[in-house]
Amino acid sequence: MKIEIEKTKNGWQHYKITNDNGMRVSLLNFGGIITEILVPNRKGRFENVVLGFKNIADYEQNPNYFGAIVGRVAGRIQDATFTLNDETYSLESNEGSHHLHGGPGGFHQVIWDVATFQTADTVGVKLTHSSEDGVGGYPGNLNATVTYTLTNHNELIIDYSATTDKTTALTMTNHSYFNLSGNLAETIQNHIVTMDSDEFVELDEELIPTGKKIDVTDTPFDFRHGRKISDGIHSTYEQNLIATNGYDHYFLFNQNDDEKIRVKDQTSGRIMTVKTNQPGVVMYTSTNLDEGLELAERKSERYLGVCFETQGSPASLHHEGFPSVILKADETYEKQTVFSFKIED
């Protein structure tokens, strides 16, 4: 186990945590941004499996949210407003008339306080941030903690915790773009995704939930038995076309299995599994990723990464029957997502 800390040219702290197997996770105190995850392929070669900038300073803007902690509310809030206890709150609009990923001053844009830790078989960092009442338009003084733990089983465990002194909206996630081919050798079109989900949430032309849930049966959204991401990219199904030929949708998990998602890249042999106590996930296939950005290994292009944003559903702020994102003053927000990496047998 090893922890390395470097100071970047612009004054941030860059943490590199490594387990006894050689797996390494690198992250910044700015935005809690994961800049790199090194895991082996079937030949034992360690390569990066997330998208990250070549120049650390480029994360200061980061409109694609590479690797960042997202909050207070991950996803889109319709018309940048919501009502709690008969009081309407107006948020900052940063995607048309809507509010996306916590707004321009969201968790991805703050310096988090960091404490490192190490045990016999884990190593990690604990990040904390206090968000004052009214920041971004959200009610309540919120104290948030995000802990990244790397184990010797090649698991990256992300624990989220928060308390508030006033009922508020909260659902945090991590916005890493995964590419299991290694060092961005290929796009993610041939990645095979298996997901324990019978339903997904319909979107309108502005990618806002309509309030309708759609059965995945006989659609390109049926990942229950595994399918390539390219199936949705090349599909003429209306919901794939709305997402600019791909996926940017919330999938509701079935609550009967610990492992919610399995992702496989046949060329490298890498397999990533996702376990979580969150009720669903937004799978985003980087359909709107800016092209030509200077990433660590190459320039960016569409379909270069896939995000698995485990979270509650912002649609619950405007529609009934969706997983809640409300945190009350007497409650503690506690969520966990585990990304595990292994090689195909």
XYZ file of C-alpha atoms in Angstrom:
345
model
C 0.000 0.000 0.000
C 1.282 3.447 -0.861
C 0.134 7.073 -0.782
C 1.899 9.777 -2.816
C 0.993 13.460 -2.706
C 2.120 15.992 -5.300
C 1.407 19.686 -5.495
C 0.247 20.787 -8.956
C 1.458 23.970 -10.630
C -1.782 25.734 -9.784
C -1.609 24.754 -6.120
C -3.952 21.755 -5.947
C -3.029 18.483 -4.268
C -2.741 15.380 -6.469
C -3.084 12.117 -4.552
C -1.929 8.757 -5.889
C -2.997 5.687 -3.923
C -1.648 2.248 -4.851
C -2.543 -1.205 -3.530
C -0.273 -4.225 -3.130
C -1.268 -5.499 -6.600
C -0.073 -2.330 -8.340
C -3.551 -0.927 -9.042
C -3.431 2.859 -8.710
C -6.081 5.544 -8.353
C -5.105 9.192 -8.743
C -7.306 12.100 -7.697
C -7.343 15.814 -6.979
C -8.594 17.752 -3.961
C -10.210 20.031 -6.577
C -13.621 18.538 -7.297
C -12.507 15.194 -5.860
C -11.635 14.472 -9.482
C -10.346 10.994 -10.340
C -7.656 11.627 -12.952
C -6.433 8.069 -13.513
C -7.172 4.444 -12.649
C -4.459 1.952 -13.572
C -5.488 -1.727 -13.770
C -3.920 -4.677 -15.622
C -5.131 -6.314 -18.819
C -5.020 -10.078 -19.436
C -1.293 -9.825 -20.235
C -0.594 -8.082 -16.930
C -0.011 -4.678 -18.490
C -1.196 -1.783 -16.339
C -3.084 0.876 -18.282
C -5.397 3.775 -17.535
C -9.143 3.006 -17.772
C -10.658 6.483 -17.281
C -10.596 9.678 -19.307
C -8.417 12.461 -17.961
C -6.729 15.618 -19.180
C -3.089 15.674 -20.230
C -2.703 19.042 -18.491
C -3.957 19.082 -14.883
C -4.867 22.775 -15.142
C -7.548 21.929 -17.733
C -9.706 20.487 -14.943
C -10.405 24.016 -13.742
C -13.160 24.334 -16.367
C -13.963 20.647 -17.052
C -17.375 21.094 -18.745
C -17.530 17.320 -19.292
C -17.146 16.655 -15.536
C -14.281 14.186 -16.065
C -13.895 12.102 -12.895
C -15.566 14.658 -10.645
C -17.760 14.432 -7.579
C -21.125 15.760 -8.708
C -23.609 17.494 -6.397
C -25.610 18.675 -4.713
C -27.903 16.988 -7.241
C -26.453 14.875 -10.046
C -28.445 15.070 -13.257
C -30.875 17.603 -14.669
C -33.465 19.505 -12.644
C -36.286 20.669 -14.879
C -36.565 24.455 -15.247
C -33.977 24.830 -12.457
C -36.699 24.860 -9.803
C -38.205 22.532 -7.232
C -40.682 22.832 -4.385
C -40.198 21.574 -0.828
C -42.685 22.086 1.993
C -44.676 24.552 -0.127
C -41.587 26.677 -0.785
C -40.167 26.972 -4.313
C -36.405 27.134 -4.774
C -34.799 28.636 -7.877
C -31.435 27.194 -8.846
C -28.780 28.405 -11.256
C -29.531 27.492 -14.870
C -26.499 26.096 -16.654
C -28.024 23.997 -19.448
C -30.613 26.069 -21.227
C -33.359 26.754 -18.705
C -32.383 23.702 -16.656
C -29.999 22.978 -13.799
C -27.306 20.351 -14.433
C -24.998 18.569 -11.963
C -25.228 21.077 -9.128
C -24.810 24.153 -11.291
C -21.670 26.169 -12.085
C -20.617 26.215 -8.429
C -21.292 22.541 -7.793
C -19.126 20.052 -5.933
C -16.993 19.523 -9.045
C -15.724 23.105 -8.720
C -14.705 23.292 -5.044
C -11.547 22.478 -3.120
C -12.281 19.595 -0.759
C -10.494 19.093 2.551
C -8.576 15.804 2.439
C -7.319 13.314 4.996
C -5.424 10.171 3.952
C -5.638 6.775 5.641
C -4.061 3.353 5.373
C -4.740 -0.077 6.890
C -3.267 -3.529 6.350
C -5.249 -4.072 3.148
C -6.765 -0.685 2.218
C -5.552 2.773 1.350
C -7.569 5.880 0.656
C -8.573 9.488 1.071
C -11.469 11.103 2.896
C -12.787 14.331 1.391
C -15.043 16.771 3.250
C -16.838 19.931 2.182
C -19.344 22.276 3.814
C -21.887 23.849 1.467
C -23.652 26.852 2.952
C -27.384 27.488 2.913
C -28.350 29.129 -0.376
C -25.299 28.115 -2.421
C -26.520 27.508 -5.965
C -30.045 28.132 -4.704
C -30.194 25.014 -2.507
C -31.587 25.229 1.022
C -29.710 24.073 4.114
C -26.170 24.075 5.436
C -24.853 20.772 4.140
C -21.823 18.866 5.388
C -20.688 16.314 2.814
C -18.080 13.561 2.982
C -16.811 11.398 0.121
C -14.354 8.600 0.873
C -12.322 6.808 -1.780
C -11.013 3.428 -0.550
C -8.753 1.174 -2.640
C -8.582 -2.457 -1.511
C -6.246 -5.332 -2.297
C -9.157 -6.987 -4.115
C -8.829 -4.257 -6.786
C -11.992 -2.535 -5.568
C -12.503 1.200 -5.567
C -15.119 1.869 -2.894
C -16.788 5.282 -2.913
C -18.734 6.142 0.234
C -20.937 9.232 0.330
C -22.249 10.761 3.541
C -24.014 14.057 4.315
C -26.130 15.889 6.867
C -28.172 19.077 6.581
C -29.833 21.479 9.006
C -32.761 22.059 6.639
C -34.650 19.738 4.293
C -32.889 19.873 0.925
C -32.301 18.007 -2.338
C -29.235 15.783 -2.552
C -27.940 12.929 -4.668
C -24.187 12.740 -5.240
C -22.289 10.645 -7.753
C -18.918 10.282 -9.435
C -18.654 11.242 -13.098
C -15.730 9.112 -14.283
C -15.717 8.094 -17.949
C -14.586 4.466 -18.144
C -12.814 2.866 -21.085
C -11.621 -0.660 -20.367
C -9.610 -0.975 -23.585
C -6.713 0.667 -21.726
C -5.018 4.001 -22.485
C -7.972 4.844 -24.749
C -6.885 2.302 -27.365
C -10.435 2.036 -28.728
C -13.858 3.611 -28.199
C -16.370 1.969 -25.866
C -18.700 0.860 -28.654
C -17.723 -2.807 -28.286
C -17.913 -2.823 -24.497
C -20.478 -5.390 -23.375
C -22.719 -4.109 -20.585
C -24.936 -6.294 -18.421
C -27.349 -4.413 -16.167
C -29.964 -5.569 -13.672
C -32.723 -3.211 -14.818
C -36.232 -3.798 -16.154
C -37.124 -0.111 -16.666
C -35.596 3.157 -17.770
C -36.874 6.730 -17.672
C -38.161 8.337 -20.851
C -36.571 11.655 -21.866
C -37.918 14.545 -23.915
C -35.964 16.423 -26.591
C -34.134 18.450 -23.908
C -33.111 15.280 -22.037
C -35.592 16.043 -19.251
C -37.573 13.098 -17.783
C -41.170 13.028 -18.981
C -42.361 11.174 -15.895
C -42.843 7.926 -17.820
C -40.982 4.680 -17.179
C -40.416 2.369 -20.140
C -40.098 -1.424 -20.018
C -36.735 -2.358 -21.536
C -38.145 -5.506 -23.190
C -37.570 -5.575 -26.964
C -35.643 -2.288 -26.908
C -31.915 -1.422 -27.159
C -32.194 -0.572 -23.433
C -32.463 -4.225 -22.414
C -29.066 -5.015 -20.899
C -30.308 -7.810 -18.643
C -28.481 -10.489 -20.616
C -25.639 -8.315 -21.887
C -25.299 -6.300 -25.088
C -22.801 -4.055 -26.831
C -23.086 -0.297 -26.343
C -22.963 0.020 -30.128
C -26.479 -1.457 -30.294
C -27.863 1.851 -29.017
C -25.440 4.008 -30.968
C -26.579 2.549 -34.289
C -30.224 2.211 -33.279
C -33.152 4.113 -34.817
C -35.116 3.760 -31.558
C -36.474 7.187 -30.625
C -34.924 7.324 -27.145
C -31.470 6.542 -28.548
C -31.887 9.279 -31.161
C -32.938 11.795 -28.477
C -29.665 11.080 -26.685
C -27.794 11.998 -29.896
C -27.352 8.349 -30.899
C -26.523 6.624 -27.661
C -27.546 6.599 -24.021
C -27.967 9.344 -21.423
C -30.776 7.708 -19.459
C -31.664 6.746 -15.912
C -32.059 2.983 -15.412
C -33.982 1.779 -12.368
C -32.268 -1.156 -10.699
C -34.085 -4.325 -9.756
C -33.644 -4.794 -6.037
C -32.723 -8.461 -6.098
C -29.025 -8.562 -6.802
C -25.929 -7.115 -5.169
C -24.079 -6.741 -8.481
C -25.943 -4.177 -10.574
C -23.660 -3.702 -13.589
C -20.986 -5.716 -15.368
C -18.840 -4.238 -18.138
C -16.483 -6.288 -20.296
C -13.897 -5.421 -22.917
C -13.068 -8.573 -24.837
C -9.818 -7.310 -26.363
C -8.116 -6.375 -23.089
C -9.906 -8.994 -20.998
C -10.828 -6.387 -18.392
C -14.097 -6.698 -16.504
C -15.553 -4.006 -14.255
C -18.464 -4.689 -11.933
C -20.543 -2.093 -10.117
C -22.256 -2.717 -6.787
C -24.298 0.013 -5.106
C -27.126 0.743 -2.702
C -28.314 3.535 -4.972
C -31.696 2.871 -6.648
C -30.520 3.503 -10.203
C -27.877 4.752 -12.600
C -27.492 7.167 -15.485
C -25.515 5.454 -18.213
C -23.969 8.122 -20.415
C -22.052 7.080 -23.516
C -20.234 10.416 -24.037
C -22.416 11.289 -27.020
C -21.890 14.997 -26.364
C -18.232 14.780 -25.409
C -16.264 17.693 -26.833
C -13.921 16.510 -29.565
C -10.256 17.440 -29.801
C -9.545 17.864 -26.077
C -5.975 17.014 -25.065
C -6.404 13.916 -22.925
C -3.547 12.026 -21.299
C -3.296 9.461 -24.099
C -4.993 11.035 -27.127
C -7.479 13.642 -28.262
C -11.087 13.191 -27.234
C -13.894 12.012 -29.478
C -17.465 10.813 -29.100
C -17.975 7.401 -27.500
C -14.532 7.428 -25.919
C -15.895 6.716 -22.436
C -18.991 5.507 -20.610
C -20.220 6.917 -17.283
C -22.160 4.961 -14.688
C -23.623 7.693 -12.491
C -25.212 5.780 -9.611
C -27.730 8.097 -7.959
C -31.312 8.907 -7.026
C -33.576 10.450 -9.650
C -33.989 14.244 -10.010
C -37.258 13.395 -11.813
C -38.663 12.758 -8.323
C -38.688 16.531 -7.744
C -41.403 16.913 -10.407
C -43.006 13.475 -10.794
C -44.399 10.808 -8.500
C -42.996 7.300 -8.327
C -39.278 7.989 -8.746
C -36.435 7.377 -6.266
C -36.314 10.377 -3.936
C -33.476 12.900 -3.709
C -34.808 14.592 -0.563
C -32.657 14.707 2.580
C -34.333 15.827 5.800
C -32.635 17.630 8.665
C -32.898 14.620 10.985
C -31.496 12.157 8.439
C -28.017 11.125 7.332
C -27.345 10.541 3.649
C -25.322 7.333 3.302
C -24.645 5.784 -0.085
C -21.965 3.502 -1.458
C -20.788 2.448 -4.908
C -18.057 -0.139 -5.492
C -16.159 -0.425 -8.776
C -14.322 -3.762 -8.960
C -11.786 -4.738 -11.600
C -10.709 -8.204 -12.668
C -9.517 -10.160 -15.703
C -11.651 -12.517 -17.750
C -11.049 -16.139 -16.760
